[in-house]
Coordinates of C-alpha atoms in Angstrom, one line a residue:
Chain A
X234 CA 0.0 0.0 0.0
X235 CA 2.7 2.5 1.0
X236 CA 4.7 1.5 -2.1
X237 CA 1.7 2.4 -4.2
X238 CA 1.7 5.9 -2.8
X239 CA 5.4 6.2 -3.5
X240 CA 4.8 5.2 -7.1
X241 CA 1.9 7.6 -7.4
X242 CA 4.2 10.4 -6.4
X243 CA 6.8 9.1 -8.8
X244 CA 4.3 9.1 -11.7
X245 CA 3.3 12.7 -10.8
X246 CA 7.0 13.9 -10.7
X247 CA 8.0 12.0 -13.9
X248 CA 4.8 13.1 -15.6
X249 CA 5.4 16.7 -14.7
X250 CA 8.9 16.8 -16.2
X251 CA 8.3 14.4 -19.1
X252 CA 7.3 16.9 -21.7
X253 CA 10.6 18.7 -21.2
X254 CA 12.7 15.6 -21.9
X255 CA 12.0 15.7 -25.6
X256 CA 9.0 13.4 -25.6
X257 CA 6.0 14.7 -27.5
X258 CA 3.1 15.7 -25.3
X259 CA 0.6 14.2 -27.8
X260 CA 2.3 10.8 -27.5
X261 CA 2.3 11.0 -23.8
X262 CA -1.3 12.1 -23.6
X263 CA -2.3 9.2 -25.8
X264 CA -0.5 6.9 -23.4
X265 CA -2.3 8.5 -20.4
X266 CA -5.8 8.3 -22.0
X267 CA -5.2 4.6 -22.8
X268 CA -3.8 4.1 -19.3
X269 CA -7.1 5.5 -17.8
X270 CA -9.0 3.1 -20.1
X271 CA -6.8 0.2 -18.8
X272 CA -7.4 1.3 -15.2
X273 CA -11.1 1.1 -15.9
X274 CA -10.8 -2.4 -17.4
X275 CA -8.5 -3.6 -14.6
X276 CA -10.9 -2.3 -12.0
X277 CA -13.5 -4.7 -13.3
X278 CA -11.7 -7.7 -14.7
X279 CA -8.8 -7.6 -12.3
X280 CA -10.9 -7.4 -9.1
X281 CA -14.1 -9.2 -10.1
X282 CA -12.5 -11.9 -12.2
X283 CA -14.9 -11.8 -15.1
X284 CA -13.4 -11.1 -18.5
X285 CA -15.1 -8.3 -20.5
X286 CA -14.4 -8.2 -24.2
X287 CA -16.8 -5.4 -24.7
X288 CA -15.0 -2.4 -23.2
X289 CA -14.2 -0.9 -26.6
X290 CA -17.9 -0.2 -26.9
X291 CA -17.8 2.1 -23.8
X292 CA -14.6 3.8 -24.9
X293 CA -15.8 4.3 -28.5
X294 CA -19.2 5.5 -27.6
X295 CA -17.8 7.8 -25.0
X296 CA -15.5 9.2 -27.6
X297 CA -18.4 9.8 -30.1
X298 CA -20.8 11.3 -27.6
X299 CA -18.3 13.4 -25.8
X300 CA -16.7 14.5 -29.0
X301 CA -20.0 15.2 -30.7
X302 CA -21.2 17.4 -27.8
X303 CA -18.1 19.4 -27.5
X304 CA -17.9 19.9 -31.3
X305 CA -21.5 20.8 -32.0
X306 CA -22.7 22.4 -28.7
X307 CA -19.5 24.1 -27.6
X308 CA -19.7 22.7 -24.1
X309 CA -16.8 22.9 -21.6
X310 CA -14.1 20.2 -21.3
X311 CA -15.3 18.7 -18.0
X312 CA -18.9 18.6 -19.3
X313 CA -17.7 16.6 -22.3
X314 CA -15.9 14.2 -20.0
X315 CA -19.0 13.8 -17.9
X316 CA -21.1 13.1 -21.0
X317 CA -18.5 10.4 -22.0
X318 CA -18.8 8.9 -18.5
X319 CA -22.6 9.0 -18.6
X320 CA -22.6 7.3 -22.0
X321 CA -20.3 4.6 -20.7
X322 CA -22.4 4.1 -17.6
X323 CA -25.7 3.7 -19.4
X324 CA -24.2 1.3 -21.9
X325 CA -22.5 -0.6 -19.1
X326 CA -25.7 -0.9 -17.2
X327 CA -27.5 -2.3 -20.3
X328 CA -24.6 -4.8 -21.0
X329 CA -24.3 -5.7 -17.3
X330 CA -28.0 -6.4 -16.8
X331 CA -27.9 -8.8 -19.7
X332 CA -24.6 -10.5 -19.0
X333 CA -23.8 -10.4 -15.3
X334 CA -25.8 -13.5 -14.4
X335 CA -23.8 -15.7 -16.8
X336 CA -20.6 -17.2 -15.7
X337 CA -17.0 -16.9 -17.0
X338 CA -16.8 -17.7 -20.7
X339 CA -20.4 -16.8 -21.4
X340 CA -19.9 -13.4 -19.9
X341 CA -16.9 -12.9 -22.2
X342 CA -18.9 -13.9 -25.3
X343 CA -21.9 -11.9 -24.4
X344 CA -20.0 -8.7 -23.8
X345 CA -18.1 -9.2 -27.1
X346 CA -21.4 -9.8 -29.0
X347 CA -23.1 -6.8 -27.5
X348 CA -20.0 -4.7 -28.3
X349 CA -20.1 -5.9 -31.9
X350 CA -23.8 -4.8 -32.0
X351 CA -22.7 -1.3 -30.8
X352 CA -19.9 -1.3 -33.4
X353 CA -22.4 -2.0 -36.3
X354 CA -24.6 0.7 -34.9
X355 CA -21.6 3.1 -35.1
X356 CA -21.0 2.1 -38.7
X357 CA -24.6 2.9 -39.7
X358 CA -25.5 5.8 -37.4
X359 CA -25.5 9.3 -39.1
X360 CA -23.6 11.2 -36.4
X361 CA -20.4 9.1 -36.3
X362 CA -19.2 10.0 -39.8
X363 CA -18.7 6.3 -40.7
X364 CA -15.2 5.6 -42.0
X365 CA -14.0 9.2 -41.6
X366 CA -15.0 9.4 -38.0
X367 CA -15.7 12.6 -36.1
X368 CA -12.9 14.9 -37.0
X369 CA -11.6 18.3 -35.7
X370 CA -13.1 17.8 -32.2
X371 CA -12.1 20.9 -30.2
X372 CA -10.8 20.5 -26.6
X373 CA -13.1 23.2 -25.2
X374 CA -12.4 25.4 -22.2
X375 CA -11.9 23.8 -18.8
X376 CA -14.6 25.2 -16.4
X377 CA -15.2 27.7 -19.3
X378 CA -12.0 29.5 -18.3
X379 CA -8.8 27.7 -19.2
X380 CA -8.2 27.2 -22.9
X381 CA -6.8 23.7 -23.5
X382 CA -6.1 23.9 -27.2
X383 CA -2.4 24.3 -26.3
X384 CA -0.8 20.9 -26.0
X385 CA 1.0 21.6 -22.8
X386 CA -2.0 22.8 -20.8
X387 CA -4.0 19.8 -22.1
X388 CA -1.1 17.6 -21.1
X389 CA -1.1 18.7 -17.5
X390 CA -4.9 18.4 -17.3
X391 CA -4.6 14.8 -18.6
X392 CA -1.9 14.0 -16.1
X393 CA -4.1 15.3 -13.3
X394 CA -7.0 13.1 -14.6
X395 CA -4.7 10.1 -14.7
X396 CA -3.6 10.6 -11.1
X397 CA -7.2 11.1 -10.1
X398 CA -8.3 7.9 -11.9
X399 CA -5.5 6.0 -10.1
X400 CA -6.5 7.5 -6.7
X401 CA -10.2 6.7 -7.2
X402 CA -9.5 3.2 -8.4
X403 CA -7.1 2.6 -5.5
X404 CA -9.6 4.0 -3.0
X405 CA -12.5 1.8 -4.3
X406 CA -10.3 -1.3 -4.2
X407 CA -9.2 -0.8 -0.7
X408 CA -12.6 0.4 0.6
X409 CA -15.0 -2.2 1.9
X410 CA -16.6 -2.3 -1.5
X411 CA -13.4 -3.5 -3.1
X412 CA -12.8 -6.0 -0.4
X413 CA -16.2 -7.6 -1.1
X414 CA -15.3 -7.7 -4.8
X415 CA -12.1 -9.6 -4.1
X416 CA -14.0 -11.9 -1.8
X417 CA -16.4 -12.7 -4.7
X418 CA -13.5 -13.2 -7.1
X419 CA -11.7 -15.6 -4.8
X420 CA -14.7 -17.6 -3.6
X421 CA -18.2 -16.7 -4.9
X422 CA -20.2 -19.3 -2.9
X423 CA -18.6 -18.1 0.3
X424 CA -19.5 -14.4 -0.5
X425 CA -23.1 -15.5 -1.2
X426 CA -23.3 -17.4 2.1
X427 CA -22.0 -14.4 3.9
X428 CA -25.1 -12.6 2.7
X429 CA -23.7 -10.4 0.0
X430 CA -25.8 -9.6 -3.0
X431 CA -23.1 -10.8 -5.4
X432 CA -24.9 -9.9 -8.6
X433 CA -25.4 -6.3 -7.5
X434 CA -21.8 -5.9 -6.4
X435 CA -20.6 -7.2 -9.8
X436 CA -23.1 -5.0 -11.7
X437 CA -22.0 -1.8 -9.8
X438 CA -18.4 -2.6 -10.4
X439 CA -19.1 -3.1 -14.1
X440 CA -21.0 0.1 -14.4
X441 CA -18.3 2.1 -12.6
X442 CA -15.7 0.5 -14.9
X443 CA -17.8 1.3 -18.0
X444 CA -18.2 4.9 -16.9
X445 CA -14.5 5.4 -16.5
X446 CA -13.9 3.8 -19.9
X447 CA -16.4 6.1 -21.5
X448 CA -14.6 9.1 -19.8
X449 CA -11.3 7.9 -21.1
X450 CA -12.8 7.7 -24.6
X451 CA -14.1 11.3 -24.6
X452 CA -10.7 12.4 -23.2
X453 CA -8.9 10.7 -26.1
X454 CA -11.4 12.3 -28.6
X455 CA -10.4 15.7 -27.3
X456 CA -6.7 15.0 -27.1
X457 CA -6.4 13.7 -30.7
X458 CA -9.4 15.7 -32.0
X459 CA -10.7 12.4 -33.4
X460 CA -13.2 9.7 -32.6
X461 CA -13.5 6.9 -35.1
X462 CA -14.6 3.3 -35.7
X463 CA -11.3 1.7 -34.5
X464 CA -12.0 3.1 -31.0
X465 CA -15.2 0.9 -30.9
X466 CA -13.8 -2.1 -32.7
X467 CA -13.2 -5.4 -30.8
X468 CA -9.5 -5.2 -31.5
X469 CA -9.5 -2.2 -29.1
X470 CA -11.0 -4.4 -26.4
X471 CA -8.2 -6.8 -27.2
X472 CA -5.6 -4.0 -26.8
X473 CA -6.9 -3.1 -23.4
X474 CA -6.9 -6.7 -22.3
X475 CA -3.3 -7.0 -23.4
X476 CA -2.3 -3.8 -21.6
X477 CA -3.7 -5.1 -18.3
X478 CA -2.4 -8.6 -18.8
X479 CA 1.1 -7.4 -19.7
X480 CA 1.2 -4.9 -16.9
X481 CA -0.4 -7.1 -14.3
X482 CA -4.2 -7.8 -13.9
X483 CA -5.4 -6.9 -10.4
X484 CA -2.4 -4.7 -9.6
X485 CA -2.7 -0.9 -9.1
X486 CA 0.0 0.2 -11.5
X487 CA -0.1 -2.7 -14.0
X488 CA -2.6 -0.9 -16.3
X489 CA -0.3 2.2 -16.5
X490 CA 2.8 0.2 -17.2
X491 CA 1.0 -2.0 -19.8
X492 CA -0.6 1.0 -21.6
X493 CA 2.8 2.7 -22.0
X494 CA 4.4 -0.5 -23.2
X495 CA 1.7 -1.3 -25.8
X496 CA 1.7 2.3 -27.2
X497 CA 5.5 2.4 -27.2
X498 CA 5.5 -0.9 -29.1
X499 CA 3.0 0.2 -31.7
X500 CA 4.8 3.5 -32.4
X501 CA 8.3 2.1 -32.2
X502 CA 7.6 -0.8 -34.6
X503 CA 5.8 1.5 -37.0
X504 CA 8.8 3.9 -36.7
X505 CA 11.5 1.3 -37.3
X506 CA 10.1 0.6 -40.7
X507 CA 12.1 -1.7 -43.0
X508 CA 14.9 -3.8 -41.5
X509 CA 17.4 -5.3 -44.0
X510 CA 19.7 -8.2 -42.9
X511 CA 21.6 -9.3 -46.0
X512 CA 19.0 -10.3 -48.6
X513 CA 16.4 -10.7 -45.9
X514 CA 14.0 -7.8 -45.9
X515 CA 11.4 -7.2 -43.3
X516 CA 8.9 -4.3 -43.1
X517 CA 8.2 -4.1 -39.4
X518 CA 5.7 -1.3 -39.6
X519 CA 3.0 -3.7 -40.9
X520 CA 3.8 -6.4 -38.3
X521 CA 2.2 -4.7 -35.3
X522 CA -0.8 -7.1 -35.0
X523 CA 1.5 -10.1 -35.3
X524 CA 3.8 -8.9 -32.6
X525 CA 0.8 -8.1 -30.4
X526 CA -0.6 -11.6 -30.9
X527 CA 2.7 -13.2 -30.0
X528 CA 3.1 -11.1 -26.9
X529 CA -0.4 -12.1 -25.9
X530 CA 0.5 -15.8 -26.1
X531 CA 3.9 -15.5 -24.5
X532 CA 2.4 -13.5 -21.5
X533 CA -0.3 -16.1 -21.0
X534 CA 2.2 -19.0 -21.2
X535 CA 5.1 -17.6 -19.2
X536 CA 4.2 -14.7 -17.0
X537 CA 0.6 -14.6 -16.2
X538 CA 1.0 -12.2 -13.4
X539 CA 2.3 -9.5 -15.7
X540 CA 5.3 -7.2 -15.2
X541 CA 4.1 -5.4 -12.0
X542 CA 2.6 -8.6 -10.7
X543 CA 5.8 -10.6 -11.1
X544 CA 7.8 -7.8 -9.5
X545 CA 5.4 -7.7 -6.5
X546 CA 5.6 -11.5 -6.2
X547 CA 9.4 -11.3 -6.2
X548 CA 9.5 -8.6 -3.6
X549 CA 7.1 -10.5 -1.4
X550 CA 9.3 -13.6 -1.7
X551 CA 12.4 -11.6 -0.8
X552 CA 10.7 -10.1 2.3
X553 CA 9.4 -13.5 3.5
X554 CA 12.8 -15.0 3.1
X555 CA 14.4 -12.2 5.1
X556 CA 11.8 -12.6 7.8
X557 CA 12.4 -16.4 8.0
X558 CA 16.1 -15.7 8.3
X559 CA 15.7 -13.3 11.1
X560 CA 13.4 -15.7 12.9
X561 CA 15.9 -18.5 13.0
Chain B
X1003 CA -43.2 -8.6 -51.6
X1004 CA -41.1 -10.2 -54.3
X1005 CA -41.1 -13.9 -53.7
X1006 CA -37.9 -14.4 -55.7
X1007 CA -36.1 -12.0 -53.4
X1008 CA -37.5 -13.6 -50.3
X1009 CA -36.5 -17.1 -51.4
X1010 CA -33.1 -15.9 -52.5
X1011 CA -32.4 -14.3 -49.1
X1012 CA -33.8 -17.4 -47.4
X1013 CA -31.3 -19.7 -49.1
X1014 CA -28.5 -17.2 -48.4
X1015 CA -29.7 -17.3 -44.7
X1016 CA -29.7 -21.1 -44.7
X1017 CA -26.2 -21.1 -46.1
X1018 CA -25.0 -18.7 -43.4
X1019 CA -26.8 -20.8 -40.9
X1020 CA -24.9 -23.9 -42.0
X1021 CA -21.6 -22.1 -41.3
X1022 CA -22.9 -21.0 -37.9
X1023 CA -23.9 -24.5 -37.2
X1024 CA -20.6 -26.0 -38.1
X1025 CA -18.6 -23.5 -36.2
X1026 CA -20.7 -23.6 -33.1
X1027 CA -20.6 -27.4 -33.2
X1028 CA -16.8 -27.2 -33.2
X1029 CA -16.8 -24.7 -30.4
X1030 CA -19.1 -26.9 -28.4
X1031 CA -17.0 -30.0 -28.8
X1032 CA -13.8 -28.2 -27.8
X1033 CA -15.5 -26.5 -24.9
X1034 CA -16.9 -29.8 -23.7
X1035 CA -13.5 -31.5 -23.2
X1036 CA -11.0 -28.7 -22.9
X1037 CA -13.2 -26.3 -21.0
X1038 CA -12.0 -23.4 -23.1
X1039 CA -13.7 -21.1 -25.6
X1040 CA -11.6 -21.5 -28.7
X1041 CA -11.1 -17.9 -29.8
X1042 CA -8.9 -19.0 -32.6
X1043 CA -11.8 -20.9 -34.2
X1044 CA -12.5 -18.1 -36.7
X1045 CA -8.8 -17.9 -37.5
X1046 CA -8.8 -21.7 -38.2
X1047 CA -11.8 -21.2 -40.5
X1048 CA -9.9 -18.5 -42.3
X1049 CA -6.8 -20.9 -42.5
X1050 CA -9.1 -23.5 -44.1
X1051 CA -10.2 -21.0 -46.8
X1052 CA -6.6 -19.9 -47.4
X1053 CA -5.3 -23.4 -47.5
X1054 CA -7.8 -24.1 -50.3
X1055 CA -6.8 -20.9 -52.1
X1056 CA -3.0 -21.5 -51.8
X1057 CA -3.3 -25.2 -52.7
X1058 CA -5.0 -24.1 -56.0
X1059 CA -2.6 -21.2 -56.7
X1060 CA 0.7 -23.0 -55.8
X1061 CA 0.1 -26.6 -56.5
X1062 CA -3.0 -26.7 -58.7
X1063 CA -4.8 -28.8 -56.2
X1064 CA -8.5 -28.6 -57.0
X1065 CA -11.5 -27.9 -54.7
X1066 CA -12.4 -31.5 -54.1
X1067 CA -9.0 -32.4 -52.8
X1068 CA -8.8 -29.2 -50.8
X1069 CA -12.0 -30.2 -49.1
X1070 CA -10.2 -33.2 -47.7
X1071 CA -6.7 -31.9 -47.4
X1072 CA -7.3 -28.5 -45.8
X1073 CA -9.1 -29.9 -42.7
X1074 CA -6.2 -32.4 -42.3
X1075 CA -3.5 -29.7 -42.5
X1076 CA -5.3 -27.3 -40.2
X1077 CA -6.3 -30.1 -37.8
X1078 CA -2.6 -31.1 -37.6
X1079 CA -1.6 -27.5 -36.9
X1080 CA -4.2 -27.3 -34.2
X1081 CA -3.0 -30.6 -32.7
X1082 CA 0.5 -29.1 -32.4
X1083 CA -0.9 -26.0 -30.8
X1084 CA -2.8 -28.1 -28.3
X1085 CA 0.1 -30.4 -27.5
X1086 CA 2.7 -27.8 -27.0
X1087 CA 0.8 -24.8 -25.7
X1088 CA -2.8 -25.3 -24.6
X1089 CA -1.8 -28.3 -22.5
X1090 CA 0.4 -26.1 -20.3
X1091 CA -2.7 -24.0 -19.4
X1092 CA -4.6 -27.0 -18.1
X1093 CA -5.8 -26.6 -14.5
X1094 CA -5.6 -22.8 -14.6
X1095 CA -8.5 -20.4 -14.8
X1096 CA -10.4 -21.1 -18.1
X1097 CA -9.9 -17.5 -19.1
X1098 CA -6.2 -18.1 -19.8
X1099 CA -7.2 -20.6 -22.6
X1100 CA -9.4 -18.0 -24.1
X1101 CA -6.7 -15.3 -23.8
X1102 CA -4.1 -17.6 -25.4
X1103 CA -6.3 -18.5 -28.4
X1104 CA -7.3 -14.8 -28.6
X1105 CA -3.6 -13.9 -29.1
X1106 CA -3.2 -16.8 -31.6
X1107 CA -6.1 -15.5 -33.6
X1108 CA -4.7 -11.9 -33.7
X1109 CA -1.3 -13.3 -34.7
X1110 CA -2.7 -15.5 -37.5
X1111 CA -4.9 -12.8 -38.8
X1112 CA -2.0 -10.4 -38.7
X1113 CA 0.3 -12.7 -40.7
X1114 CA -2.3 -13.2 -43.4
X1115 CA -3.2 -9.6 -43.6
X1116 CA 0.4 -8.7 -43.9
X1117 CA 1.0 -11.2 -46.6
X1118 CA -2.2 -10.9 -48.6
X1119 CA -3.6 -7.5 -47.7
X1120 CA -7.2 -6.9 -46.7
X1121 CA -8.7 -6.7 -50.2
X1122 CA -10.1 -10.3 -50.3
X1123 CA -9.2 -12.9 -52.9
X1124 CA -11.6 -14.7 -55.1
X1125 CA -11.9 -18.5 -55.3
X1126 CA -14.0 -19.7 -58.2
X1127 CA -16.8 -22.2 -57.8
X1128 CA -15.7 -25.7 -59.1
X1129 CA -17.0 -26.5 -62.6
X1130 CA -19.3 -29.3 -61.4
X1131 CA -21.2 -27.0 -59.1
X1132 CA -21.7 -24.0 -61.4
X1133 CA -25.1 -23.1 -62.6
X1134 CA -28.6 -23.2 -61.2
X1135 CA -31.0 -25.9 -60.2
X1136 CA -34.6 -25.2 -61.4
X1137 CA -36.9 -26.1 -58.5
X1138 CA -40.0 -24.9 -60.4
X1139 CA -40.8 -22.1 -57.9
X1140 CA -37.3 -20.7 -57.9
X1141 CA -33.8 -21.1 -59.3
X1142 CA -31.3 -22.2 -56.7
X1143 CA -27.6 -21.7 -57.4
X1144 CA -26.1 -25.2 -57.3
X1145 CA -23.2 -24.3 -55.1
X1146 CA -25.6 -23.0 -52.3
X1147 CA -27.5 -26.3 -52.5
X1148 CA -24.2 -28.1 -52.2
X1149 CA -23.1 -26.2 -49.2
X1150 CA -26.3 -27.0 -47.4
X1151 CA -26.1 -30.7 -48.2
X1152 CA -22.4 -31.0 -47.4
X1153 CA -22.5 -29.2 -44.1
X1154 CA -25.7 -31.0 -43.0
X1155 CA -24.0 -34.2 -43.8
X1156 CA -20.9 -33.2 -41.8
X1157 CA -22.9 -32.0 -38.9
X1158 CA -24.9 -35.3 -38.8
X1159 CA -21.7 -37.3 -39.1
X1160 CA -20.2 -35.5 -36.2
X1161 CA -23.4 -35.9 -34.2
X1162 CA -23.3 -39.7 -35.0
X1163 CA -19.6 -39.9 -34.1
X1164 CA -20.3 -38.3 -30.7
X1165 CA -23.5 -40.0 -29.8
X1166 CA -23.3 -43.4 -31.4
X1167 CA -19.6 -44.5 -31.4
X1168 CA -17.1 -45.7 -28.9
X1169 CA -14.9 -42.6 -29.4
X1170 CA -18.0 -40.5 -28.8
X1171 CA -18.8 -42.3 -25.6
X1172 CA -15.2 -41.7 -24.3
X1173 CA -15.5 -38.1 -25.3
X1174 CA -18.8 -37.6 -23.5
X1175 CA -17.5 -39.5 -20.5
X1176 CA -14.4 -37.3 -20.5
X1177 CA -16.6 -34.2 -20.6
X1178 CA -18.4 -35.4 -17.5
X1179 CA -15.4 -36.6 -15.4
X1180 CA -12.0 -36.7 -17.0
X1181 CA -10.2 -38.2 -14.0
X1182 CA -12.5 -41.2 -13.7
X1183 CA -12.2 -41.9 -17.4
X1184 CA -8.4 -41.7 -17.1
X1185 CA -8.5 -44.2 -14.3
X1186 CA -10.4 -46.6 -16.5
X1187 CA -7.4 -46.8 -18.7
X1188 CA -8.4 -44.4 -21.4
X1189 CA -5.8 -41.9 -22.6
X1190 CA -7.6 -38.7 -21.9
X1191 CA -4.7 -36.3 -22.9
X1192 CA -4.7 -38.0 -26.3
X1193 CA -8.5 -37.7 -26.5
X1194 CA -8.2 -34.0 -25.7
X1195 CA -5.6 -33.4 -28.4
X1196 CA -7.6 -35.3 -31.0
X1197 CA -10.8 -33.4 -30.1
X1198 CA -9.1 -30.1 -30.5
X1199 CA -7.9 -31.3 -33.9
X1200 CA -11.4 -32.5 -34.8
X1201 CA -12.9 -29.1 -33.9
X1202 CA -10.2 -27.3 -35.9
X1203 CA -10.7 -29.6 -38.9
X1204 CA -14.4 -28.9 -38.8
X1205 CA -13.7 -25.1 -38.9
X1206 CA -11.3 -25.6 -41.8
X1207 CA -13.8 -27.6 -43.7
X1208 CA -16.3 -24.8 -43.2
X1209 CA -13.6 -22.4 -44.5
X1210 CA -13.1 -24.4 -47.7
X1211 CA -16.9 -24.5 -48.3
X1212 CA -17.0 -20.7 -47.7
X1213 CA -14.2 -19.8 -50.0
X1214 CA -16.2 -19.7 -53.3
X1215 CA -19.2 -17.9 -51.6
X1216 CA -17.5 -15.2 -49.6
X1217 CA -14.1 -13.9 -50.6
X1218 CA -11.0 -15.4 -49.1
X1219 CA -10.2 -12.7 -46.6
X1220 CA -7.9 -12.5 -43.6
X1221 CA -10.6 -11.1 -41.4
X1222 CA -13.4 -13.5 -42.6
X1223 CA -12.9 -15.6 -39.5
X1224 CA -13.3 -13.0 -36.7
X1225 CA -16.4 -11.5 -38.4
X1226 CA -18.3 -14.8 -38.5
X1227 CA -16.9 -15.9 -35.1
X1228 CA -18.4 -13.1 -33.1
X1229 CA -21.9 -13.9 -34.6
X1230 CA -21.2 -17.6 -33.8
X1231 CA -20.5 -16.6 -30.2
X1232 CA -24.0 -15.0 -30.1
X1233 CA -25.4 -18.2 -31.5
X1234 CA -23.6 -20.2 -28.8
X1235 CA -24.9 -18.0 -26.1
X1236 CA -28.4 -18.4 -27.4
X1237 CA -28.2 -22.2 -27.9
X1238 CA -25.9 -23.0 -25.0
X1239 CA -22.8 -25.2 -25.3
X1240 CA -24.3 -28.3 -23.7
X1241 CA -26.1 -29.9 -26.6
X1242 CA -24.8 -30.9 -30.0
X1243 CA -28.2 -31.0 -31.6
X1244 CA -29.0 -27.6 -30.0
X1245 CA -25.9 -26.1 -31.6
X1246 CA -26.9 -27.3 -35.1
X1247 CA -30.5 -26.3 -34.8
X1248 CA -29.8 -22.8 -33.3
X1249 CA -27.2 -22.1 -36.0
X1250 CA -29.5 -23.0 -38.9
X1251 CA -32.4 -21.1 -37.3
X1252 CA -30.5 -17.9 -36.7
X1253 CA -29.1 -18.0 -40.2
X1254 CA -32.6 -18.1 -41.7
X1255 CA -33.9 -15.4 -39.4
X1256 CA -30.9 -13.2 -40.4
X1257 CA -31.7 -13.8 -44.0
X1258 CA -35.4 -12.8 -43.4
X1259 CA -34.2 -9.6 -41.7
X1260 CA -32.3 -8.7 -44.9
X1261 CA -35.6 -8.8 -46.8
X1262 CA -37.9 -7.0 -44.3
X1263 CA -35.5 -4.6 -42.5
X1264 CA -32.1 -4.6 -44.1
X1265 CA -30.7 -1.9 -41.7
X1266 CA -30.9 -4.4 -38.8
X1267 CA -29.5 -7.5 -40.7
X1268 CA -26.0 -7.2 -39.2
X1269 CA -27.4 -6.8 -35.7
X1270 CA -30.3 -9.2 -35.8
X1271 CA -28.6 -12.1 -34.2
X1272 CA -27.2 -9.9 -31.4
X1273 CA -30.6 -8.5 -30.7
X1274 CA -32.1 -12.0 -30.5
X1275 CA -29.3 -12.9 -28.1
X1276 CA -30.2 -10.0 -25.9
X1277 CA -33.9 -11.0 -25.9
X1278 CA -33.1 -14.6 -25.1
X1279 CA -30.9 -13.5 -22.2
X1280 CA -33.7 -11.5 -20.8
X1281 CA -36.2 -14.4 -21.0
X1282 CA -34.0 -17.4 -20.5
X1283 CA -30.7 -16.4 -19.0
X1284 CA -29.2 -19.8 -19.4
X1285 CA -29.9 -20.0 -23.2
X1286 CA -32.5 -22.1 -25.1
X1287 CA -30.9 -25.5 -24.5
X1288 CA -28.6 -24.6 -21.6
X1289 CA -28.7 -26.2 -18.2
X1290 CA -26.2 -24.0 -16.5
X1291 CA -26.0 -24.5 -12.7

């Protein structure tokens, strides 16, 4: 717990100086918006233990609705974020009511199928701009006062939101509510016999997660001035699953680490371009999905706890050994 | 209402339904014994179609041989995947099997999209199956009739294999209680491997059948797989017959939607799934505890 606070402070400090280290604020902001998305996903799947393959629907619809409102009605930035969250929450409630009673794999398939329905809706609906997406979405003014069209001010606003999301998720997880979620994840029949309304806890967690995912979507729409079909596509759900799996499901910082790694991987591979070794020629920029797929498989086979999870386990091991040594 | 259009869409729906039935049957068999949802099922279907396409382009192997060879090749590939990777995930949370096959599907699709682009390649209908059959009230393209006949034959064969043969009895017993079956001297790990190969072969067979109808496309698998998931949620994974009937029925309903309300045709199956979940949360044929 104390280490989490130290890392939070570390993220704040590193985040505050990062734009002056030569990294592009836009790149960093993209990482942070996806990190919030991953935090949302992790809050549900990591602590409830049900796999959702539908989170792209919340993220994508949040991006469309928030983006549409800020573009056409000139609302303030925080209102657009709230609209994104509300969109995610409503959609999450609908998904949850249908899916939450089904176990494990069925839950995964239902969320995927419902998200695909939302995706087809986005393809056909008039306001989404189909293949072009919603373009030139403005960032609005924060509280109607602070203009965020400048990248650096938007950057610090995004950083503040990331820290807030981390804090809220951490609070919810350590609060009695989160403890009940973990109890359900670890042994559902026991939680039922203790008198907890298990379905309601799961549903609330799912709606909270969906709301945060929707907020992340509208944030991303304002950062990149764009909301499009890829945001709502199932591959985006796959990407967020990978971020959390790679970083560490059910850990506080795993989603942030995973999001940074996945975005880095995508941009780096695309940036490397063509590699030539003798007569062997390989264009890496088109290989991103292949690499993503293989990382998925390797992570599942070799380090299921993810990067942060494995480090935590190693630290735990080290501490226990030291305790044993001092006891003898 | 134009009857020709209606009947045309009905047969297209029936053909789609055949693919749903074959794919959900394979998913059900694999789930029964391995307890995982095979997310790579769509990719294996795509591999089947590409195997037929490549066999023709590279070696001049025709459709009829491909119909036999592609399932064998893809089944063998799946057997290797099960033997060397999926087996390591045994005893863990079932979600890891799903996640592994999810990664496998993304990688396979990525490889084929990288190599063949996303434009879609055409595979021509074999000479013997060109043309139309005149049924009196409508003209049915011969190939569509063939798909329906062939896939129903395969589905019924698989049903027969599962319900009426010794292998099937082992398999059903293994689904119920693998440890007990193992202690009776039956090689359950081998059974599991073969079953995964069988499910994959079934998907590849569907892929070859699909090649002349839809284009051979790297993403053809994931598109149809998500609809098949909805079919599986509606029908439940417990019953072989249920999987076949639900698949066919939903294909036909989807075809009808194309006639009466085309805007909803891509979402019809998902909406039906939502309604079924509201009325019967365990699915039509499910007996989930």
